[in-house]
Coordinates of C-alpha atoms and ligand atoms in Angstrom, one line a residue:
M310 CA -0.4 0.0 0.0
A311 CA 2.9 2.7 1.0
G312 CA 3.7 2.0 -2.7
L313 CA 0.4 3.6 -4.0
F314 CA 1.6 6.8 -2.6
D315 CA 5.3 7.1 -3.5
L316 CA 6.2 9.5 -5.7
T317 CA 9.5 8.6 -6.4
G318 CA 10.9 9.3 -10.1
R319 CA 7.7 12.0 -10.6
T320 CA 8.5 15.8 -11.2
A321 CA 6.1 18.4 -9.6
L322 CA 5.7 21.9 -10.4
I323 CA 4.0 23.9 -7.6
T324 CA 3.0 27.4 -8.5
G325 CA 3.4 30.2 -6.1
S326 CA 5.2 27.8 -3.9
V327 CA 7.9 30.3 -2.3
R328 CA 6.0 30.2 1.3
G329 CA 2.5 29.7 2.7
I330 CA 0.4 26.7 1.4
G331 CA 2.6 26.3 -1.6
F332 CA 5.6 26.0 0.4
S333 CA 4.0 23.1 2.3
L334 CA 3.1 21.4 -0.6
A335 CA 6.4 21.2 -1.9
E336 CA 7.8 19.7 1.2
G337 CA 4.8 17.1 1.2
L338 CA 5.6 15.5 -2.6
C339 CA 9.5 15.7 -1.8
A340 CA 8.9 13.9 1.3
A341 CA 7.0 11.9 -1.0
G342 CA 9.8 11.3 -3.1
A343 CA 9.2 13.8 -6.0
T344 CA 11.4 16.3 -7.3
V345 CA 9.8 19.5 -6.8
V346 CA 9.7 22.6 -9.3
V347 CA 9.4 25.5 -7.0
N348 CA 7.8 28.4 -8.7
G349 CA 7.4 32.2 -7.7
R350 CA 7.5 35.9 -9.2
K351 CA 11.0 36.6 -7.9
Q352 CA 14.4 34.3 -8.4
A353 CA 15.4 35.4 -5.1
A354 CA 12.5 33.7 -2.9
V355 CA 12.5 30.6 -5.2
D356 CA 16.0 30.2 -4.7
E357 CA 15.5 30.8 -1.2
A358 CA 12.7 28.1 -1.0
V359 CA 14.8 25.4 -3.1
G360 CA 17.6 26.0 -0.7
K361 CA 15.1 25.4 2.2
L362 CA 14.3 22.4 0.6
Q363 CA 17.3 20.8 -0.5
A364 CA 18.9 21.3 2.7
K365 CA 16.4 18.8 4.2
G366 CA 17.9 16.5 1.6
Y367 CA 14.9 16.6 -0.7
K368 CA 15.1 17.0 -4.6
A369 CA 14.0 20.6 -5.5
R370 CA 14.7 23.0 -8.4
G371 CA 13.5 26.6 -9.1
A372 CA 11.4 28.2 -11.9
A373 CA 10.6 31.8 -11.6
F374 CA 8.1 33.6 -13.9
D375 CA 4.8 35.1 -13.1
V376 CA 1.9 32.8 -13.6
A377 CA -0.3 35.3 -15.0
D378 CA 2.1 36.0 -17.8
E379 CA 1.2 33.7 -20.4
A380 CA 4.4 34.7 -22.4
A381 CA 6.3 33.9 -19.3
V382 CA 4.4 30.8 -18.7
V383 CA 5.1 29.5 -22.5
A384 CA 9.1 30.4 -21.9
A385 CA 9.0 28.6 -18.6
F386 CA 7.8 25.6 -20.3
D387 CA 10.0 25.7 -23.3
A388 CA 12.9 25.7 -20.8
F389 CA 11.7 22.7 -19.2
D390 CA 11.4 20.9 -22.3
K391 CA 15.1 22.3 -23.3
S392 CA 16.2 21.0 -19.9
G393 CA 14.5 18.2 -20.2
V394 CA 12.3 18.7 -17.0
E395 CA 9.0 16.4 -17.5
I396 CA 6.0 18.0 -15.2
D397 CA 4.3 14.8 -14.2
I398 CA 2.1 16.4 -11.4
L399 CA 1.0 20.3 -11.6
I400 CA -0.3 21.8 -8.6
N401 CA -1.9 25.3 -9.8
N402 CA -1.7 26.9 -5.9
A403 CA -0.4 30.7 -7.0
G404 CA -2.8 33.2 -6.0
I405 CA -3.6 36.1 -4.3
Q406 CA -6.3 38.1 -1.8
F407 CA -7.5 41.7 -2.1
R408 CA -10.5 42.6 0.1
K409 CA -12.9 45.2 -0.6
P410 CA -16.7 45.8 -1.2
M411 CA -17.4 45.2 -4.8
V412 CA -19.2 48.7 -4.8
E413 CA -15.4 50.4 -4.4
L414 CA -13.7 47.9 -6.2
E415 CA -11.9 49.3 -9.6
L416 CA -11.8 46.9 -12.5
A417 CA -8.1 46.6 -12.6
D418 CA -8.3 45.1 -9.2
W419 CA -11.0 42.5 -10.3
Q420 CA -9.1 41.5 -13.3
R421 CA -5.5 40.9 -11.1
V422 CA -7.2 38.8 -8.8
L423 CA -9.4 36.7 -11.6
D424 CA -5.8 36.6 -13.8
T425 CA -4.0 35.3 -11.0
N426 CA -6.2 33.1 -9.5
L427 CA -8.1 31.3 -12.2
T428 CA -6.8 32.1 -15.7
A429 CA -3.0 31.7 -14.7
A430 CA -4.6 27.7 -13.6
F431 CA -6.1 27.5 -17.1
I432 CA -2.8 29.0 -18.6
V433 CA 0.1 26.5 -16.8
G434 CA -2.7 23.4 -16.9
R435 CA -3.0 23.7 -20.6
E436 CA 0.8 24.3 -21.1
A437 CA 1.4 21.0 -18.7
A438 CA -1.4 18.9 -19.8
K439 CA 0.0 19.5 -23.8
R440 CA 3.2 17.7 -22.6
M441 CA 1.6 14.9 -20.5
I442 CA -0.6 14.1 -23.2
A443 CA 2.3 14.2 -26.2
R444 CA 4.1 11.4 -23.2
G445 CA 1.5 9.4 -23.2
R446 CA 1.9 8.7 -19.7
G447 CA -0.8 10.8 -18.1
G448 CA -0.6 12.9 -15.1
K449 CA -2.3 14.8 -12.3
I450 CA -3.4 18.3 -12.0
I451 CA -4.1 19.5 -8.5
N452 CA -5.9 23.1 -8.5
I453 CA -6.5 24.8 -5.3
A454 CA -10.0 25.7 -4.3
S455 CA -11.3 27.5 -1.3
L456 CA -14.1 27.1 1.1
V457 CA -15.5 29.9 -1.2
S458 CA -15.9 27.9 -4.2
E459 CA -18.6 26.9 -2.2
A460 CA -20.1 29.8 -0.3
A461 CA -19.2 33.5 -0.9
R462 CA -18.1 35.8 2.0
A463 CA -18.5 39.4 1.8
T464 CA -15.7 42.0 0.6
V465 CA -14.0 38.7 -1.1
A466 CA -15.8 38.8 -4.7
P467 CA -12.8 38.5 -6.9
Y468 CA -11.3 36.1 -5.0
T469 CA -14.6 33.9 -4.8
A470 CA -15.7 34.1 -8.4
A471 CA -11.8 33.1 -8.7
K472 CA -12.3 30.1 -6.8
G473 CA -15.6 29.1 -8.0
G474 CA -14.4 28.8 -11.4
I475 CA -11.4 26.6 -10.0
K476 CA -13.8 24.4 -8.9
M477 CA -15.4 24.1 -12.6
L478 CA -12.3 24.7 -14.5
T479 CA -10.9 21.3 -12.4
R480 CA -14.1 19.3 -13.9
S481 CA -13.5 20.7 -17.6
M482 CA -10.5 19.2 -16.9
A483 CA -11.3 16.2 -16.3
A484 CA -13.8 16.2 -18.9
E485 CA -11.2 16.9 -21.8
W486 CA -8.1 15.2 -20.2
A487 CA -9.4 12.0 -18.4
K488 CA -8.8 9.7 -21.5
F489 CA -5.4 10.8 -21.8
N490 CA -5.2 8.9 -18.1
I491 CA -4.6 12.7 -16.4
Q492 CA -6.4 13.1 -13.1
A493 CA -7.5 16.7 -12.3
N494 CA -8.8 17.5 -8.6
S495 CA -8.7 20.2 -6.3
I496 CA -7.8 20.7 -2.7
G497 CA -10.4 23.0 -0.8
P498 CA -8.3 24.6 2.0
G499 CA -10.4 26.1 5.1
Y500 CA -9.3 29.2 6.7
I501 CA -5.7 28.4 7.3
L502 CA -2.4 30.0 9.1
T503 CA -0.7 31.7 6.5
E504 CA 0.9 34.9 5.6
M505 CA -2.1 35.8 3.2
N506 CA -4.3 35.5 6.0
T507 CA -2.6 37.4 8.5
A508 CA -4.9 40.6 8.8
L509 CA -7.7 38.0 9.4
I510 CA -5.9 36.1 12.2
E511 CA -4.7 39.2 13.9
N512 CA -8.4 40.4 14.1
P513 CA -10.3 39.6 17.2
E514 CA -13.7 39.1 15.8
F515 CA -12.7 37.4 12.5
D516 CA -10.6 35.0 14.7
A517 CA -13.5 34.3 16.8
W518 CA -15.4 33.4 13.8
V519 CA -13.3 31.2 12.3
K520 CA -13.1 29.2 15.9
S521 CA -16.9 29.2 16.4
S522 CA -17.9 28.2 12.8
N523 CA -16.0 24.9 12.2
P524 CA -16.3 22.0 14.2
A525 CA -12.7 21.8 14.5
G526 CA -12.9 24.5 16.8
R527 CA -9.3 26.2 15.5
W528 CA -7.6 27.5 12.2
G529 CA -5.6 24.7 10.0
K530 CA -2.0 24.7 9.6
P531 CA -0.4 24.6 5.8
D532 CA 1.3 21.1 6.4
E533 CA -2.6 19.6 7.0
L534 CA -2.7 19.7 3.6
A535 CA 0.1 17.9 2.5
G536 CA -1.2 14.3 3.0
T537 CA -4.1 15.5 0.6
A538 CA -2.3 16.5 -2.2
V539 CA 0.6 13.2 -1.7
Y540 CA -2.6 11.2 -2.4
L541 CA -4.3 13.2 -5.3
A542 CA -0.7 13.3 -6.7
S543 CA -0.1 9.8 -6.5
D544 CA -1.4 6.4 -7.7
A545 CA -3.5 6.0 -5.1
S546 CA -6.1 8.6 -7.1
N547 CA -6.0 7.2 -10.4
Y548 CA -9.8 6.8 -10.6
V549 CA -10.6 10.0 -9.0
N550 CA -11.1 12.9 -11.4
G551 CA -13.1 16.3 -11.2
Q552 CA -12.9 16.4 -7.3
I553 CA -12.6 18.9 -4.6
I554 CA -11.7 17.4 -1.1
Y555 CA -12.0 20.0 1.5
V556 CA -9.8 19.8 3.9
D557 CA -11.2 23.0 6.4
G558 CA -11.7 21.0 9.8
G559 CA -15.4 20.0 8.7
W560 CA -16.8 23.6 7.9
L561 CA -18.7 23.0 5.2
S562 CA -20.3 20.1 6.7
V563 CA -22.1 21.2 9.3
L564 CA -24.5 23.9 10.1
Ligands
LIG811 C1 -10.7 35.6 3.0 C2 -10.0 34.6 3.3 C3 -10.3 33.1 2.6 C4 -9.2 32.1 3.1 C5 -9.2 30.6 2.0 C6 -10.8 29.7 2.7 O1 -10.3 37.0 3.1 O2 -11.8 35.2 3.5 O3 -8.5 34.9 2.5 O4 -10.1 33.1 1.0 O5 -7.9 32.3 2.3 O6 -9.9 30.8 0.7 O7 -10.6 28.8 2.2

């Protein structure tokens, strides 16, 4: 059974993995044997994250590019091709947050969130899938969704719209790519202790709401998502497609 979860010999690209959930997923997949390609926009941050993983004896390399910039994504995959890097597992994790009431929201702010949190998953997914299909040995795509893929919270409309889109993009990927033995699924984190949520964590009212609203009674930790990522990245999930697994303390399952 352990072999079912073994990622040895496989290469995983994790977008937005220099910190937070992405870095925790990188650690998890490395621990399961994968070679992880760390991504972020800034080379220095990518290099630092790769160094941390390598210091633990893990197999890691970096690729700094902006996932929302199609030309940069295409160039990054061309560089993978030239250097023999074959992406077997893609985790579309990169995301930004922008909290403001819709009536005050500028179109540019809306667009920036959609570009990074949804369109980027399409662009990177398309480039990865083209190569998985051409290689003929299948692949795994994991899109990071959210509680707001199912239920909205006020003041995060672009993020919510994007994460709702991620849910259906995941199903579209399954619809088109399952026949090539590509499994595309999502992970829906609950409220997790990450840098993106610092303002919320430090807000006593919001902190109390999170703790009272989910049956676990606490925030989640980034490393609590790694096991689900390894499962969806491994042969253990070869007949699972188009699904979202919520890692939320039970939040969405209870009134
Ligand atoms: C917010 C938070 C959420 C969480 C997460 C919940 O402002 O409500 O940033 O979006 O990060 O997505 O699943």
